XYZ file of C-alpha atoms in Angstrom:
156
model
C 29.031 -6.386 -16.501
C 25.829 -4.550 -15.640
C 22.514 -4.853 -17.401
C 20.119 -1.981 -17.762
C 16.434 -2.683 -17.510
C 13.589 -0.281 -18.193
C 12.032 1.133 -15.054
C 8.344 0.570 -14.577
C 6.161 1.950 -11.842
C 5.210 -0.827 -9.434
C 1.629 -1.568 -8.499
C 0.437 0.676 -5.683
C 2.950 3.465 -6.329
C 1.598 6.927 -6.942
C 3.122 10.298 -7.596
C 6.759 10.865 -8.505
C 8.244 8.917 -5.598
C 7.358 5.391 -4.480
C 6.249 4.684 -0.934
C 9.082 4.419 1.663
C 8.667 0.697 2.235
C 9.388 0.082 -1.479
C 12.811 1.705 -1.016
C 13.465 -0.544 1.975
C 12.519 -3.684 0.034
C 14.682 -2.669 -2.941
C 17.623 -1.876 -0.647
C 17.302 -5.244 1.102
C 17.216 -6.980 -2.283
C 20.326 -5.067 -3.379
C 22.208 -6.114 -0.234
C 21.025 -9.697 -0.745
C 22.282 -9.750 -4.345
C 25.609 -8.126 -3.455
C 26.534 -10.007 -0.273
C 24.452 -13.139 -0.733
C 23.044 -12.807 2.784
C 22.568 -9.974 5.217
C 26.173 -9.130 6.088
C 25.615 -7.871 9.617
C 23.073 -10.392 10.849
C 25.562 -13.111 11.887
C 22.943 -15.658 10.925
C 20.422 -14.309 13.422
C 17.098 -13.258 11.984
C 16.071 -10.391 14.202
C 14.283 -8.168 11.743
C 11.862 -5.730 13.223
C 8.280 -6.880 12.975
C 5.776 -4.092 12.524
C 2.288 -4.834 11.222
C 0.701 -2.731 8.501
C -2.250 -0.721 9.820
C -5.085 1.125 8.075
C -7.220 3.691 9.905
C -10.321 5.204 8.345
C -13.530 6.763 9.540
C -17.067 7.227 8.411
C -19.901 9.250 9.873
C -20.408 6.951 12.876
C -17.173 5.113 13.632
C -13.421 4.813 13.276
C -12.260 1.633 11.565
C -8.828 0.131 12.242
C -7.411 -2.919 10.477
C -3.987 -4.426 11.099
C -2.328 -7.257 9.207
C -0.800 -9.512 11.862
C -0.443 -12.989 10.338
C 1.073 -15.772 12.404
C 0.126 -14.339 15.792
C -2.137 -16.136 18.204
C -5.155 -14.221 19.484
C -3.857 -14.589 23.064
C -0.577 -12.866 22.123
C -2.349 -9.587 21.244
C -2.943 -6.717 23.682
C -5.206 -3.870 22.575
C -5.758 -0.846 24.801
C -7.201 2.652 24.666
C -5.870 5.425 26.874
C -7.634 8.710 26.269
C -7.531 9.171 22.505
C -4.495 6.887 21.968
C -5.080 3.371 20.667
C -2.239 0.899 21.292
C -1.840 -2.507 19.673
C 0.866 -4.758 21.114
C 1.764 -8.308 20.337
C 4.440 -10.888 19.858
C 5.077 -13.107 16.880
C 7.032 -16.015 18.284
C 9.864 -17.620 16.336
C 9.327 -21.156 15.203
C 12.140 -23.388 16.444
C 12.237 -26.358 14.146
C 15.198 -28.637 13.758
C 16.310 -28.285 10.170
C 17.960 -31.227 8.450
C 18.499 -29.272 5.234
C 20.485 -26.091 4.670
C 18.406 -22.926 4.656
C 18.874 -20.747 1.583
C 16.837 -17.737 2.628
C 15.052 -16.677 5.782
C 12.637 -13.778 5.382
C 9.912 -14.480 7.907
C 10.190 -11.925 10.662
C 9.197 -12.296 14.277
C 9.442 -10.476 17.564
C 7.349 -8.166 19.659
C 5.806 -4.945 18.434
C 3.882 -1.995 19.773
C 2.007 0.487 17.605
C 0.193 3.535 19.030
C -2.128 5.884 17.179
C -3.837 9.126 18.170
C -7.494 8.812 17.214
C -9.138 11.765 15.437
C -11.898 12.070 18.054
C -13.394 10.568 21.202
C -14.984 7.129 20.998
C -17.614 5.253 22.997
C -15.287 2.968 24.952
C -18.025 0.567 26.068
C -19.108 -0.136 22.468
C -15.741 -0.955 20.863
C -15.823 -4.125 18.773
C -12.622 -6.103 18.053
C -12.217 -9.252 15.971
C -9.239 -11.257 14.722
C -9.623 -13.585 11.760
C -7.175 -14.984 9.198
C -4.344 -12.795 10.486
C -6.295 -9.533 10.273
C -7.246 -7.554 13.375
C -10.366 -5.410 12.869
C -11.524 -2.746 15.305
C -14.731 -0.728 15.125
C -14.669 2.251 17.460
C -18.033 4.080 17.559
C -17.609 7.844 17.729
C -18.838 9.746 20.766
C -22.001 11.735 20.070
C -20.150 15.062 20.328
C -17.751 13.950 17.554
C -20.310 12.987 14.951
C -20.588 15.438 12.080
C -23.676 17.580 12.192
C -25.160 19.203 9.137
C -26.976 22.507 9.417
C -28.649 24.591 6.756
C -27.225 28.070 6.378
C -29.727 30.586 4.984
C -28.647 32.957 2.233
C -29.345 36.665 2.645
């Protein structure tokens, strides 16, 4: 009735517990195998769309990258209010007339809004944003008072 398979750590997992999104993916796959389709969707694909975002910093700037494939440049809105960076956008559903039966629909769409508190002040007039191949890249130069300073401490 049931088959047991050895468990192997998946690529990208660290520590004793996998990342939360792995649980979500495995749960969705379990529901798919059990019910054959998402039981509560009524055929409407309204999954939440939330892009993956990385934020890092070096000595001079904060770097933000967001994976937002399938979105037009004009459908993105990026703003900075104080130390809060907000990325908004909308991934529009494709309405194609299908002549064949669909077996699985996994592409998600919809609007999203992600906000992040930045670790320090930035030079607003020098922010650089680019969007290429579905990846949004932001370079936010740090304000002078936020840059790390190194001083020599004499020993006594």
